[in-house]
Coordinates of C-alpha atoms in Angstrom, one line a residue:
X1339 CA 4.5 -23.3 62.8
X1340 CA 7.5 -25.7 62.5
X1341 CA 10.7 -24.4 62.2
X1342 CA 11.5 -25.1 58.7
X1343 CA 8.0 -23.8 57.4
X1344 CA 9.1 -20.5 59.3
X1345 CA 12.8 -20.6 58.1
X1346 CA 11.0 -20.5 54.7
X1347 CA 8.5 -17.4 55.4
X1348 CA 11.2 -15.7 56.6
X1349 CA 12.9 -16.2 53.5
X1350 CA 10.4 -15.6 51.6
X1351 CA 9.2 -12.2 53.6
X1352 CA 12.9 -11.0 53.2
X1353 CA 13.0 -11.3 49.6
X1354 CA 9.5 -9.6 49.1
X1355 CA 11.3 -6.9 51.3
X1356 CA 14.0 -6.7 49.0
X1357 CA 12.4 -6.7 46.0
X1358 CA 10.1 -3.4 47.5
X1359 CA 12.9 -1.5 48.1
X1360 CA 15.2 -2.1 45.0
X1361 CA 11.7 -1.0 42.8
X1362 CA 11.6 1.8 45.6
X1363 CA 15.2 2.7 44.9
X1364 CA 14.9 2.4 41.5
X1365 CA 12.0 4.8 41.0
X1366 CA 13.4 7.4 43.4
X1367 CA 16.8 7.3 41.2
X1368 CA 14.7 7.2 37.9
X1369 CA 12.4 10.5 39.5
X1370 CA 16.0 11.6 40.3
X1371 CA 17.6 11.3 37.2
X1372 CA 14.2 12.5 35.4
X1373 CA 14.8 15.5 36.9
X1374 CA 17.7 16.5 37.1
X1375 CA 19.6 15.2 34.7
X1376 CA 19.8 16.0 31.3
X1377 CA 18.2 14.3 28.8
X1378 CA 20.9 13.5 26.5
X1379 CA 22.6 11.5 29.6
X1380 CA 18.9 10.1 30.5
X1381 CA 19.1 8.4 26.8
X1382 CA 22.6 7.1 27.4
X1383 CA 21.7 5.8 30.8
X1384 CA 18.5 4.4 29.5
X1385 CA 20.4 2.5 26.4
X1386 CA 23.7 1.6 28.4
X1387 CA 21.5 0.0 30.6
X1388 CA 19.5 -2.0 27.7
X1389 CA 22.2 -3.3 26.4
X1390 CA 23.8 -4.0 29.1
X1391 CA 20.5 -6.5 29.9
X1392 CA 20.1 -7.6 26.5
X1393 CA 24.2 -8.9 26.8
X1394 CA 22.4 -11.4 29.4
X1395 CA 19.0 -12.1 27.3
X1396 CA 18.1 -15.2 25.5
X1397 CA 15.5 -13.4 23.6
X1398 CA 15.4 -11.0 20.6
X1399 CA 12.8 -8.6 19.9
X1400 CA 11.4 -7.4 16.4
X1401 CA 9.6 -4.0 16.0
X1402 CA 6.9 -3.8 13.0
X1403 CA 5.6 -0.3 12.6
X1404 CA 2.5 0.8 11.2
X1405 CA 3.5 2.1 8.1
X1406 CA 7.4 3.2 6.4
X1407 CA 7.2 7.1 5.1
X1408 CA 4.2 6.8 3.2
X1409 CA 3.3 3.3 2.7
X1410 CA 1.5 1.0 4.8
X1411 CA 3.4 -2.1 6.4
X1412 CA 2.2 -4.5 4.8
X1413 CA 3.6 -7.2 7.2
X1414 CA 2.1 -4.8 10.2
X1415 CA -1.7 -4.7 8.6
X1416 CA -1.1 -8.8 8.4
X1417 CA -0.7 -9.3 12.2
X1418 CA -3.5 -7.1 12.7
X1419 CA -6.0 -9.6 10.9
X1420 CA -3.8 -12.6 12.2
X1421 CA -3.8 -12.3 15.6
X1422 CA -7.7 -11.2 15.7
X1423 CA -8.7 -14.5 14.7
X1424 CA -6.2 -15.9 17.3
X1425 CA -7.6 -14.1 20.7
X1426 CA -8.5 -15.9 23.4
X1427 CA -9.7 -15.9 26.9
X1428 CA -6.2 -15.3 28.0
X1429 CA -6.7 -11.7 26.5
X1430 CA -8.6 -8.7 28.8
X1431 CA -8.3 -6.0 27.1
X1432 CA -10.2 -5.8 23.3
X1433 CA -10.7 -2.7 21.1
X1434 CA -13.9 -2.9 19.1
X1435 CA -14.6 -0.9 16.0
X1436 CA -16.8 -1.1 12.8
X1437 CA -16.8 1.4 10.4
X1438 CA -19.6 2.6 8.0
X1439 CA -18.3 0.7 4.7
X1440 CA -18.0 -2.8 7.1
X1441 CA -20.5 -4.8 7.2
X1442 CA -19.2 -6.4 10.4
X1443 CA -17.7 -5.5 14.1
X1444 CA -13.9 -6.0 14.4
X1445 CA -12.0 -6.9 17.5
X1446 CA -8.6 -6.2 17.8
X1447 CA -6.1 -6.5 20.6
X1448 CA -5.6 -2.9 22.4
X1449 CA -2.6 -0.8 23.5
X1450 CA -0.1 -2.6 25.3
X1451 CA -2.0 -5.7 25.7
X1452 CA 0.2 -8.8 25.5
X1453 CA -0.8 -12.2 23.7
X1454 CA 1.2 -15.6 23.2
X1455 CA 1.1 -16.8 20.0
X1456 CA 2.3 -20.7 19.4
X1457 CA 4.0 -21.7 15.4
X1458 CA 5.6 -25.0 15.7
X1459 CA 5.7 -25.6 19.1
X1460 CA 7.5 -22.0 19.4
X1461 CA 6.1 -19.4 21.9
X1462 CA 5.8 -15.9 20.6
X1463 CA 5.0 -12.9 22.5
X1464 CA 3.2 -10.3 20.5
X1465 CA 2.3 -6.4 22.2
X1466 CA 0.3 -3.4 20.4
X1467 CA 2.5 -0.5 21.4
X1468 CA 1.9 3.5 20.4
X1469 CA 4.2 6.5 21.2
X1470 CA 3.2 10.3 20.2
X1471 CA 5.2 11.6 17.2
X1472 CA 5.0 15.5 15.8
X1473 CA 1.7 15.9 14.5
X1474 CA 2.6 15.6 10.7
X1475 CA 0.2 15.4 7.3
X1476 CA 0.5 13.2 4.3
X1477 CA -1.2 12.5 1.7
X1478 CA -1.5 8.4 0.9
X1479 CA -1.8 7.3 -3.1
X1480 CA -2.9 4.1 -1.7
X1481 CA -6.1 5.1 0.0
X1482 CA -6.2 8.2 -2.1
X1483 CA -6.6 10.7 1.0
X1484 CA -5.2 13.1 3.0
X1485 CA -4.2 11.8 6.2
X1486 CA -3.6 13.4 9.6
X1487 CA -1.2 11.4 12.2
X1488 CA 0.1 12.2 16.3
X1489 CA 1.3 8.8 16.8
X1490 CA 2.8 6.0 15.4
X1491 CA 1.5 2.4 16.1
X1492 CA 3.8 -0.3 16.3
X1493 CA 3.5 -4.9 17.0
X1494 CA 6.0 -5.6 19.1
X1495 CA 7.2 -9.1 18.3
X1496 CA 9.7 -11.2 21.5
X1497 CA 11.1 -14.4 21.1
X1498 CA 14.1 -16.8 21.6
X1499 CA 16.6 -15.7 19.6
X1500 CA 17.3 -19.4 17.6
X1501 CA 14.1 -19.0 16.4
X1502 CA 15.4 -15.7 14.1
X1503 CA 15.1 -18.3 11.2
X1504 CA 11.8 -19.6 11.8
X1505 CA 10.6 -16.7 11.9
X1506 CA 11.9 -14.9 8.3
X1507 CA 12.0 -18.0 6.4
X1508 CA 8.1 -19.3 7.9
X1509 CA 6.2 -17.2 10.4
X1510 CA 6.1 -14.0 8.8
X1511 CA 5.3 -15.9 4.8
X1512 CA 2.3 -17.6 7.0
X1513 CA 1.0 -14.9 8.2
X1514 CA 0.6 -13.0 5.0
X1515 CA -0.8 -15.8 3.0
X1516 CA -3.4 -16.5 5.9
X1517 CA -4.1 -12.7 6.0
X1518 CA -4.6 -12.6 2.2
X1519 CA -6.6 -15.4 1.9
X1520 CA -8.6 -14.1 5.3
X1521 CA -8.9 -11.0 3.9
X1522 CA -10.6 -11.9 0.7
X1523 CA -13.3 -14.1 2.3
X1524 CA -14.1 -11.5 4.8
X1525 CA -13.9 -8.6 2.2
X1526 CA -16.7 -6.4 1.2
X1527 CA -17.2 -5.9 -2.7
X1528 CA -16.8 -2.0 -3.5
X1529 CA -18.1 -0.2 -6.5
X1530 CA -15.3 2.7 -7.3
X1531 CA -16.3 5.6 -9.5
X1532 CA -14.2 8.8 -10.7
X1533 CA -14.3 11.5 -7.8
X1534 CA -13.0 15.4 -9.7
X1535 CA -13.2 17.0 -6.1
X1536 CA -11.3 14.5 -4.2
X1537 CA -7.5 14.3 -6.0
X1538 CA -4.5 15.2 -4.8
X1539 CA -4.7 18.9 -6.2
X1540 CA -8.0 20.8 -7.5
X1541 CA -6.6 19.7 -11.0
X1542 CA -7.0 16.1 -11.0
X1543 CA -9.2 13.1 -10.3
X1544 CA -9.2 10.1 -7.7
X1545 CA -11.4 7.5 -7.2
X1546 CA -14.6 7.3 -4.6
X1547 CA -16.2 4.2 -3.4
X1548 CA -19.6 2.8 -2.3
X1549 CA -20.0 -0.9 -1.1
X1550 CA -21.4 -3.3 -4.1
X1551 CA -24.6 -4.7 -3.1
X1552 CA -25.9 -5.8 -6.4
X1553 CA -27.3 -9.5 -5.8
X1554 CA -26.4 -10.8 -9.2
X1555 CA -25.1 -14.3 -9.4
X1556 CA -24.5 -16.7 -12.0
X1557 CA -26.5 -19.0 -10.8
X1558 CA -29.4 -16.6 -11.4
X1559 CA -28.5 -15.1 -14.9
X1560 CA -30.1 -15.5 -17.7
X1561 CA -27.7 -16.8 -19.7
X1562 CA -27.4 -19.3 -22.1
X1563 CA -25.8 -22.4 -19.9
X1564 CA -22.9 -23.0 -22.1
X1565 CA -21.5 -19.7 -22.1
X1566 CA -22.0 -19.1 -18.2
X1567 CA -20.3 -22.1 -17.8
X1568 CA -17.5 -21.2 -20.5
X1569 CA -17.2 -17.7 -18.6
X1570 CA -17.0 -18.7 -15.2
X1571 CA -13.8 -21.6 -16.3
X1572 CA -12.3 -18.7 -17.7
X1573 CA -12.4 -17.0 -14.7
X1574 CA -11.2 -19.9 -12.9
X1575 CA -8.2 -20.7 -14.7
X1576 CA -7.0 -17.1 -15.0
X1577 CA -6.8 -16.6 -11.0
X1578 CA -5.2 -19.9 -10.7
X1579 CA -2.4 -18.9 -12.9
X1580 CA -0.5 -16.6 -11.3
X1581 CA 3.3 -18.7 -11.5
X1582 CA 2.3 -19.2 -15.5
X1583 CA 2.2 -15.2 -16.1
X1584 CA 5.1 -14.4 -14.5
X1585 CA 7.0 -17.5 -16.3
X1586 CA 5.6 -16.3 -19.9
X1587 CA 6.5 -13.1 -18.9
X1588 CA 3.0 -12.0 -19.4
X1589 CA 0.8 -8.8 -17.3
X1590 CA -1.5 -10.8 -14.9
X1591 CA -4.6 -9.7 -16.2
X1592 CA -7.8 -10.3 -18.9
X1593 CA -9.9 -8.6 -20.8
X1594 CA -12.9 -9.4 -21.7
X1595 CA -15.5 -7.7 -24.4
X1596 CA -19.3 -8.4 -23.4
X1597 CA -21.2 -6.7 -26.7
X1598 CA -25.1 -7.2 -27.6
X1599 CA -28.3 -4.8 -27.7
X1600 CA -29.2 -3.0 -24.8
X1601 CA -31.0 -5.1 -21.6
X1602 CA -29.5 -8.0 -22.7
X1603 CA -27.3 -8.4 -18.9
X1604 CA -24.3 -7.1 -19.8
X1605 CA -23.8 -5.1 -16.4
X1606 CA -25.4 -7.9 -14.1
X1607 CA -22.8 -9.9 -15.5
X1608 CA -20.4 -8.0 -14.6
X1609 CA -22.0 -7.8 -11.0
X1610 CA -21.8 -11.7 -11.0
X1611 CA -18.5 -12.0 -12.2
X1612 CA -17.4 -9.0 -8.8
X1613 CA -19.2 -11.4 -6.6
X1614 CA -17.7 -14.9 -7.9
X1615 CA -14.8 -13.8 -7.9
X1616 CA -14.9 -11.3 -4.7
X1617 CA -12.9 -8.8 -6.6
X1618 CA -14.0 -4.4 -6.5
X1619 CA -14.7 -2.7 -9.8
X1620 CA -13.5 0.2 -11.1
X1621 CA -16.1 2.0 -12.9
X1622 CA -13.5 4.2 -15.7
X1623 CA -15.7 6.7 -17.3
X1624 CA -13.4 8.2 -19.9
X1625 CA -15.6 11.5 -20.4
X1626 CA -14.0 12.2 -17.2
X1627 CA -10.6 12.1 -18.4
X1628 CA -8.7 14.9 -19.4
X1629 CA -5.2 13.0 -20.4
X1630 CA -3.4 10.2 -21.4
X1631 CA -1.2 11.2 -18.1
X1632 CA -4.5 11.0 -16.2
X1633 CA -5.5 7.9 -17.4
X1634 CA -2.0 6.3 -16.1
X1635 CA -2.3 8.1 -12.7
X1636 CA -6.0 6.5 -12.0
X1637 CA -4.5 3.2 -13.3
X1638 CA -1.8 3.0 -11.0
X1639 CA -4.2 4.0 -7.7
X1640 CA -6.2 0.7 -8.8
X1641 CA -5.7 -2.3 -6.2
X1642 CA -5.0 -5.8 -7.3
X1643 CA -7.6 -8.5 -7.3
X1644 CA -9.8 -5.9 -9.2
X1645 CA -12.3 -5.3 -12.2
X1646 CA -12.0 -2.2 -14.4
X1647 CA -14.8 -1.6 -16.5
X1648 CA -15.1 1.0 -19.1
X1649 CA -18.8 0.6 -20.3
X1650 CA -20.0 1.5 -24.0
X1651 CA -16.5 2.0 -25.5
X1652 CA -18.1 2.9 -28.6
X1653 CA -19.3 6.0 -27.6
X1654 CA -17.9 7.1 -24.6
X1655 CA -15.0 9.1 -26.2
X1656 CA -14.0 9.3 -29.6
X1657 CA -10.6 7.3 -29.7
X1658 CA -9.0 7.7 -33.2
X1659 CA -5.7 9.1 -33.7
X1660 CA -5.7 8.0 -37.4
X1661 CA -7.8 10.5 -39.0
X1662 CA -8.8 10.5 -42.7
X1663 CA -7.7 13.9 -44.6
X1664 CA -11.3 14.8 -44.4
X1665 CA -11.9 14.5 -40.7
X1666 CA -8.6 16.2 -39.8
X1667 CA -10.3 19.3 -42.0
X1668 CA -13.4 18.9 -40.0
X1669 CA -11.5 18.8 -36.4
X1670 CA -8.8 22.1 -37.9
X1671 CA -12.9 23.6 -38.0
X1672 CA -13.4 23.0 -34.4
X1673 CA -10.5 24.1 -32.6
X1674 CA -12.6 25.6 -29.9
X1675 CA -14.8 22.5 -29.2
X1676 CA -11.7 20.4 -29.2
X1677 CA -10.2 22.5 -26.7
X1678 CA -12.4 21.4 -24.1
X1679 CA -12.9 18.0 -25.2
X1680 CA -10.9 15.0 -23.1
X1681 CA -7.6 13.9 -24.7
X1682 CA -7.3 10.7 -24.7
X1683 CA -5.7 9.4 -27.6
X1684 CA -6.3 5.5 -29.8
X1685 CA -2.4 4.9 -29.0
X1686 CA -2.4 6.3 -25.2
X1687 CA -5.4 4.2 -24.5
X1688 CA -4.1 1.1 -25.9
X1689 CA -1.1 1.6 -23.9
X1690 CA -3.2 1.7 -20.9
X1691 CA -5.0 -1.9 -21.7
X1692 CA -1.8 -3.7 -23.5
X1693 CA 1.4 -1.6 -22.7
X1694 CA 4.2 -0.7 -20.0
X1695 CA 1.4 0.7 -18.0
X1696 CA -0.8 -2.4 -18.0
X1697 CA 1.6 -3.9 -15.8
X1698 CA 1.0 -2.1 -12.8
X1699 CA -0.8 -4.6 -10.6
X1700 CA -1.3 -8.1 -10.6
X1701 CA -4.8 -10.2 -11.2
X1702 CA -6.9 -7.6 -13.0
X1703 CA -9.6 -7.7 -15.1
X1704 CA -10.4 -5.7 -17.6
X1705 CA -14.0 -5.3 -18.9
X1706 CA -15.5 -3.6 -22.1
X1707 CA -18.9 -3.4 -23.1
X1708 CA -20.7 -2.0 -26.2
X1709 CA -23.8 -2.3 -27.9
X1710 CA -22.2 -2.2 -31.6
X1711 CA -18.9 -4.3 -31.8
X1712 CA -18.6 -3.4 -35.1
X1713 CA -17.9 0.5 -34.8
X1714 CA -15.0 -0.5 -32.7
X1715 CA -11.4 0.2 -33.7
X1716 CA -10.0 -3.1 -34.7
X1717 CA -6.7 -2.2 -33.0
X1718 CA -8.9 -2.7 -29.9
X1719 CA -10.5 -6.1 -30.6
X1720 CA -6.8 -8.3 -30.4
X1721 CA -6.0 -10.6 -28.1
X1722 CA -4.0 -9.4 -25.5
X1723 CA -6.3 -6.3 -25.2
X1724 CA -9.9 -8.2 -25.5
X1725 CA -9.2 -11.9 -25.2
X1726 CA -12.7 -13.1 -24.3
X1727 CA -15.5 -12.2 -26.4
X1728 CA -19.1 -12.6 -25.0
X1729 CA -22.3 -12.2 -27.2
X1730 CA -24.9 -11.0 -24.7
X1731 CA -27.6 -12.1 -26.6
X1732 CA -31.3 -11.9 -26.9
X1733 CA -33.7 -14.1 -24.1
X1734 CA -33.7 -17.7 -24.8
X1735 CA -35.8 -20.4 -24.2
X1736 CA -33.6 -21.5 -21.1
X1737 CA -32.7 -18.2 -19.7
X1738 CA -36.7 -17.8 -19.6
X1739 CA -37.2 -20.8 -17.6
X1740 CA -33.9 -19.4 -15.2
X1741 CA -35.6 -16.2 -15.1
X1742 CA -39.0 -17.7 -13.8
X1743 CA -37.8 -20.4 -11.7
X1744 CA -36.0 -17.3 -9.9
X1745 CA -39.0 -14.8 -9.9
X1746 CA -42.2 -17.4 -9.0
X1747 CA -40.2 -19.9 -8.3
X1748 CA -41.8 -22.1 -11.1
X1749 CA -40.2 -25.0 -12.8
X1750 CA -43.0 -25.9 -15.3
X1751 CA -46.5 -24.3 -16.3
X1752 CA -48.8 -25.0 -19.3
X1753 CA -48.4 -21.8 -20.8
X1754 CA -44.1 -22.6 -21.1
X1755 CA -44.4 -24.0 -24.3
X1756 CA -45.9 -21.2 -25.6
X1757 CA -43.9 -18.6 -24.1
X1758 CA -41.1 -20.4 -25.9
X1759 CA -42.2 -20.5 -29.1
X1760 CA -42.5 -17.2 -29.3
X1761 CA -39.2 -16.5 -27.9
X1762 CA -37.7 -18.2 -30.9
X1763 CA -40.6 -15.8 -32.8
X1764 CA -39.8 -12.5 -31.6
X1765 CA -36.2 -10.8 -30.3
X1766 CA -36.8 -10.3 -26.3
X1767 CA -34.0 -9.3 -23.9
X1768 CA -34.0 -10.6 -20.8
X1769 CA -34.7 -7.5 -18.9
X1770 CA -37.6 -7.2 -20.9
X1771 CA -38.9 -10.5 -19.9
X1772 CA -37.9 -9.9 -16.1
X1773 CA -39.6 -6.6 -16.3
X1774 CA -42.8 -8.5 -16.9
X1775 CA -42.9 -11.3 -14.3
X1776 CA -42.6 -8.8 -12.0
X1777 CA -45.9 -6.8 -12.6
X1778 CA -47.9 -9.7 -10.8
X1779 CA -47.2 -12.0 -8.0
X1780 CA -49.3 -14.4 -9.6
X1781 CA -47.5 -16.7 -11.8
X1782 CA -50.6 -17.4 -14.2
X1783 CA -51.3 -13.4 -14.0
X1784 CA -47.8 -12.4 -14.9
X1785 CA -47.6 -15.5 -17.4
X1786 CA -50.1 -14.1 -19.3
X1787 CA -49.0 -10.3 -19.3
X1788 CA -45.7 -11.9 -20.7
X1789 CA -47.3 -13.7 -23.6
X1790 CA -49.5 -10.0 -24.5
X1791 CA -46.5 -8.1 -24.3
X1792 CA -44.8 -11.0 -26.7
X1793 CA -47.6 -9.4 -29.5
X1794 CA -47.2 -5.6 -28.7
X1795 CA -43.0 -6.6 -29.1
X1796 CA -44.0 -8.3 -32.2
X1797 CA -45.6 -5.5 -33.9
X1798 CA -42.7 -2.9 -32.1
X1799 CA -40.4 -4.8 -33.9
X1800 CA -42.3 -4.9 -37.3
X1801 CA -42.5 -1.2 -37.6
X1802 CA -39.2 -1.0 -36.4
X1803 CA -38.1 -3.2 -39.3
X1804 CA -40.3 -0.9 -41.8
X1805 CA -38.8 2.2 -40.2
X1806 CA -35.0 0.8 -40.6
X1807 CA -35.7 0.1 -43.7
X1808 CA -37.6 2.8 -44.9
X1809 CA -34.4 5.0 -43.4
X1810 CA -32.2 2.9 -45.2
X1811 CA -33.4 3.5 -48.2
X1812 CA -33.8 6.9 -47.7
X1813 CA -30.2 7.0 -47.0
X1814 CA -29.1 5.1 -50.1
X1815 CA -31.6 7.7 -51.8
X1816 CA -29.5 10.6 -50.9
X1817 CA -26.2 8.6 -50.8
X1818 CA -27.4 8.4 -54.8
X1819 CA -28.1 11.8 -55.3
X1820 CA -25.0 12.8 -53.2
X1821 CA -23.1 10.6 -56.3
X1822 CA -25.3 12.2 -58.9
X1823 CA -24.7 15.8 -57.5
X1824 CA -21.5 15.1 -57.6
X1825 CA -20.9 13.9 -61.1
X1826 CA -23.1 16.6 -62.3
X1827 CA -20.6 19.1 -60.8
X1828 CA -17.7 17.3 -62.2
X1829 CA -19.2 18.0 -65.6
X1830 CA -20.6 21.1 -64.8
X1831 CA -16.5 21.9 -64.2
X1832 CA -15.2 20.1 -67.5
X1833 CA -17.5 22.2 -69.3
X1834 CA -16.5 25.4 -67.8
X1835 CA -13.4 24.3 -68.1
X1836 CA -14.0 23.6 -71.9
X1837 CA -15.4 26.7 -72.3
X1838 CA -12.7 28.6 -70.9
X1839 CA -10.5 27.0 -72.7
X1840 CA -12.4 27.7 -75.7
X1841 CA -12.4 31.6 -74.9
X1842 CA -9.1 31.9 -74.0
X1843 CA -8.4 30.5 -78.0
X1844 CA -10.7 32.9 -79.3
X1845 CA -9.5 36.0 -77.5
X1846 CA -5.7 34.6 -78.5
X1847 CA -7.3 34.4 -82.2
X1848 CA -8.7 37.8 -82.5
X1849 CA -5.2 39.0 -80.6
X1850 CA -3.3 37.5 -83.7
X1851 CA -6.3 39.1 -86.4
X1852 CA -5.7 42.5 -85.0
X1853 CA -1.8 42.1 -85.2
X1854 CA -1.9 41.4 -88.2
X1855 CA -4.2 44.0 -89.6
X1856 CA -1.9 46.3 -88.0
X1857 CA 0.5 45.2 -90.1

């Protein structure tokens, strides 16, 4: 070995010596000081000595914690689904989870695992840190549950200290818009449904949700083309007009009204519209209400990005607060029955849909259906409350064709043309129609069921005519007799009345006779 090549490992082997026995030193002092000292001077140590190093650092460090009293961070759940699409093989250490509503397995970085993170040419260091915290219970009006927690999970964020800018002004806005947009092309669709046993207290309600798996889409639904195509640029526009809202000073939201007979798609459009538009529903049963105040509560707990639908609005509840004289008789007669009905009122629901309340949450949607649009309240049919009105209507010759290009896959067949003509014939929804190309997987087979069930529907709705009619006129019938009855009492009345009259004369007659013969 030549000299300077050992000049240089002796160097080298006395710095490595060094370095042992300051990290020697320094543990027996920290063991020392651990125990022995006590702890209030172990904390002033500890910090006199950070700052004391941080005096000499070039770097500044940012803590992000998991949540802040009892909300989430929403800057901490951000990095979470940033960073997981920026691991690499630099990393060693993963924690893999999937959970029973996720319909994929998620990687995230583990505890104390380290990762480099580069934004303009600018190195960040990023670390998953956890310390244990006084087991302490909450209950979160986010998620709607009761939650349980012994630690508290932070992202430890280290970088240069000129960089503080960068990284208020551009990191930190990046990383939420590429975790929002991340998060809704990775998101699975949820159905949410009114859950009495799972509020905060035994007295209210709280919503419960199952994943949506319906497969509707509008490019399979029956539909006539121009108002799927009308629909879906509504839809369009209105998520794309977030800065217009706020400038008009307007509630980010929409309601729509789908009305139409029964089976005519009104619920697999709004499955379609979830799926376009990747956005949960809210399935608002108002049976299940019990107040106004109740109404506002399950309002608030809705996300954003969201569908509420509140399904046959016509009969679901009866929402009148502007009772005629007669009907406010009829409900002072059932006091007991009202008792236990829900309390929803016209003017408290209406404030939900179109009022203070409405605001609550950006890019909603807001869907009514009904199968009679003409027993609604007209207070609910103005724009503003139900802007877009959809006529589900009966099957048409086009949504036929859809519906058996998507069921046998069949784009023409002699027996079209006659299908057709009778659907111009004969009043068909489209569930009917679907309901009969699915009895056979023979095209020609089902084909043919469909055109037999075409004459049974014909003579259905025939006698259903007869019947309407039949009732109809029996109802104008009694709605004549009521009249009759009616008028016959009114006379019945004016002659009592008459002849009352006429009694009271004679008895005051005879009164004045027999006065006067006394005299």
């Amino acid at each position: 070995m030549s000299p300077p090549t050992k000049s240089k490992y002796e160097m080298a082997k006395t710095v490595v010596s060094t370095i042992g026995s300051v990290a020697a030193a320094a543990m027996v002092a920290r063991s020392v000081a651990r125990d022995y000292l006590p702890p209030e001077f172990q904390d002033y140590l500890y910090f006199g000595l950070r700052g004391f190093i941080n005096k000499f650092s070039t770097h500044l460090t940012m803590v992000i914690y998991e949540s802040e009293g009892l909300s989430d961070n929403e800057i901490y759940n951000a990095t979470q689904i940033y960073l997981t699409d920026r691991i690499s093989n630099d990393i060693h250490r993963l924690k893999v989870s999937k959970s029973t509503n996720d319909n994929k397995i998620n990687t995230t970085i583990e505890l104390n695992e380290e990762f480099t993170d580069i934004y303009n040419e600018v190195k960040f260091m990023w670390r998953l840190v956890s310390k244990k915290t006084p087991t302490r219970e909450y209950f979160s009006y986010e998620t709607m549950t009761q939650t349980t927690k012994s630690d508290e999970w932070s992202m430890v964020l280290t970088f240069h200290r000129k960089h503080k800018d960068l990284v208020m002004n551009e990191y930190f806005p990046f990383i939420l818009n590429y975790s929002k947009t991340k998060n809704q092309q990775d998101k699975t669709v949820k159905l949410f449904t009114i859950d009495k046993n799972n509020g905060y207290s035994k007295y209210e309600t709280s919503w419960t949700s199952v994943n949506l798996d319906h497969p509707s889409k509008f490019a399979t639904l029956a539909m006539d083309p121009d108002v799927k195509e009308k629909v879906m640029k509504d839809l369009d526009r209105f998520v794309a007009r977030r800065e217009y809202y706020r400038k008009v000073g307007k509630a980010w939201k929409r309601g729509y009204l789908l009305y139409g007979p029964p089976g005519t798609g009104k619920s697999s459009l709004i499955a379609a519209i979830a799926n376009y538009l990747n956005f949960d529903i809210y399935d608002l049963e108002l049976t299940d209400i019990k107040s106004n105040s109740d109404l506002r509560r399950l309002l608030v707990s809705t996300a954003n990005r969201s569908i509420l639908v509140v399904e046959d609005i016509d009969c679901s509840v009866q929402l009148h607060d502007r009772d005629t004289v007669e009907e406010a008789k009829a409900s002072a007669r059932k006091k007991d029955d009202d008792a236990a009905a829900p309390k929803i009122t016209l003017s408290g629901f209406l404030n939900f849909i179109d009022g203070l309340w409405s605001g609550c949450g950006d890019e909603r949607i807001i869907i009514f259906t009904t199968n009679r649009k003409d027993k609604l309240d007209p207070a609910l049919l103005r724009p503003g409350r139900m802007d877009v009105h959809i006529h589900m209507s009966y099957c048409t010759p086009s949504g036929f064709r859809l519906l058996a290009s998507n069921y046998h896959n069949l784009t023409q067949h002699n027996l079209f043309e006659e299908i057709e003509n009778w659907i111009r014939k004969v009043e068909i929804t489209p569930a009917e129609v679907a309901e009969q190309l699915l009895k056979d997987d023979d095209p020609d087979i089902a084909l043919r069921g469909l055109i037999e069930f075409f004459e049974v529907k014909k003579k259905e709705n025939e006698e259903a005519k007869i019947k309407a009619q039949e009732e109809e006129e029996r109802l104008a019938k009694e709605k004549e007799k009521m009249q009759q009855d009616k008028l016959v009492a009114k006379e019945d009345n004016l002659d009592a009345k008459e002849d009352e009259k006429k009694q009271e004369s004679n008895e005051s007659n005879k009164s004045e006779s027999d006065e006067n013969d006394d005299n």
